[in-house]
Amino acid sequence: MNQKVSLTGIKPTGMPHLGNYFGAIKPALELAEKYRARYFIADYHALNTIRDPKMLRDLTYEVAAAWLACGLNPEDVLFYRQSDVPETFELSTILMAFTAKGLMNRAHAYKAMVQSNEENGKDLDFGVNMGLYTYPVLMAADILLFDADVVPVGKDQKQHLEMTADIAQVINANYNNKLLTIPEAIFHSTGQVVQGLDGRKMSKSYNNTIPLFVPEKKFRKIINSVVTNSQGVEEPKDPEACNVFALYQLFATEEEQAVLSARYREGGMGWGEAKGALFELMNEQIAPMRSVYDSLIADKGAIDLILQAGAEKARDLASKKISFLRKEIGFA
Ligand code: ADP
Ligand code: TRP
């Protein structure tokens, strides 16, 4: 076992979809086989947008159950909720003292908000809270607290990782010492961008997602809504230009792909049949995970126990790191 640490967080802002699964969850779980893995639910980050307590609680359970159903083994992976580790917030305050305001001014999410205010003739600070403005500092605290070596994330997080490294370097330079581990981002989404129902990148923002875990009937309905062209049953079809086939490829073996591809090209196959084949194959693979998901969601106490155990282990590590930093900084 590689002693290096892999760490990542997912915000509880929605039920994970197939894009999240192939782009984030699956690769992170593969890394967990080689690295010491620390995966968490970034609920403080979600607070910037989710202000309904019930919704925040429900989404936290959904994301936790989804990770577990996808195969996260809490015996091997330290699995916890960010809000259960208050050391994160102490470190965040320490990091603030070393973070240039100018660095935060350059953060993409903040800049996008300012730009949209400018375009709409609003006050530039309209809708900008300090949670959004200092988002990269909190994320740096998540990462530096656990001495992460690698952070598997999507390309959209590149800048946040660079900022984390910047902040850590300023601190290390000041204390003439190696207080913090400089993390490296691993971009897992480069290999595979999963396309959504309409052929664009699958994303909550485009409303074109296939959620990982919904009841089978609803799942079938969603698969039936994959956008296809208007070719008739008898016409030969091009699998390479088809959203149904693109999704099929994610789940199918080479042989299965060859068989369906031939059905496309020979004609006589309607979209209903292609979608039926897609549903059957996806459902066969997702159903076992879905039943684990359903039983976890029906027994939230089991999720609580797992997260509590994770919180204890995480706090144990985090408090050691914080004690060390307090001494080095001159607080103790
Ligand atoms: P969304 O775009 O639906 O809001 P997030 O930004 O919350 O998704 O995604 C979390 C992570 O899941 C991303 O950083 C990325 O790595 C991965 N991901 C999201 N959508 C896709 C996709 N369509 N294909 C591959 N990976 C994806
Ligand atoms: N910002 C990440 C996202 O939007 C979530 C996140 C919070 C995270 N803290 C992190 C990811 C620490 C990796 C490491 O997807």
Coordinates of C-alpha atoms and ligand atoms in Angstrom, one line a residue, residues 9-11 13-15 17-25 152-157 187-190 192-196 200-206 208-209, ligand 1:
G9 CA -14.7 16.1 -1.4
I10 CA -18.1 16.2 -3.0
K11 CA -20.6 18.9 -2.2
T13 CA -25.9 19.8 -3.8
G14 CA -27.7 17.1 -5.7
M15 CA -28.1 13.4 -6.3
H17 CA -25.4 11.4 -11.8
L18 CA -23.7 9.1 -14.3
G19 CA -21.1 11.8 -15.1
N20 CA -20.2 12.1 -11.5
Y21 CA -19.9 8.3 -11.2
F22 CA -17.6 7.7 -14.2
G23 CA -15.8 11.0 -13.9
A24 CA -15.3 11.3 -10.1
I25 CA -16.6 8.5 -7.9
P152 CA -8.7 13.7 -7.7
V153 CA -11.0 16.4 -9.0
G154 CA -12.5 17.6 -12.3
K155 CA -10.7 20.2 -14.4
D156 CA -13.0 22.9 -13.1
Q157 CA -11.1 22.6 -9.7
F187 CA -7.7 15.2 -13.2
H188 CA -9.8 12.2 -13.7
S189 CA -12.4 13.7 -16.0
T190 CA -10.0 14.1 -19.0
Q192 CA -14.1 10.4 -20.1
V193 CA -16.6 13.1 -20.4
V194 CA -20.0 11.5 -20.0
Q195 CA -22.6 13.0 -22.3
G196 CA -26.1 13.8 -21.1
R200 CA -24.1 17.8 -24.3
K201 CA -21.8 17.2 -21.3
M202 CA -24.0 15.6 -18.6
S203 CA -24.4 18.3 -15.9
K204 CA -26.8 19.5 -13.3
S205 CA -26.5 22.9 -14.8
Y206 CA -27.8 21.6 -18.2
N208 CA -29.7 16.6 -18.8
T209 CA -28.6 14.2 -16.2
Ligands
ADP1 P1 -22.3 19.1 -12.3 O1 -21.6 19.6 -13.6 O2 -23.4 18.2 -12.6 O3 -22.7 20.3 -11.3 P2 -20.2 18.7 -10.4 O4 -19.4 19.9 -10.9 O5 -20.8 18.7 -9.1 O6 -21.2 18.3 -11.5 O7 -19.2 17.4 -10.6 C1 -18.4 16.9 -9.6 C2 -17.3 16.1 -10.3 O8 -17.9 15.1 -11.2 C3 -16.6 17.1 -11.3 O9 -15.6 17.8 -10.8 C4 -16.2 16.1 -12.5 O10 -15.0 15.6 -12.2 C5 -17.2 15.0 -12.4 N1 -18.1 15.2 -13.6 C6 -19.3 15.9 -13.6 N2 -19.9 15.8 -14.8 C7 -19.2 15.0 -15.5 C8 -19.3 14.4 -16.9 N3 -20.4 14.7 -17.6 N4 -18.4 13.6 -17.3 C9 -17.3 13.2 -16.5 N5 -17.1 13.7 -15.3 C10 -18.0 14.6 -14.8

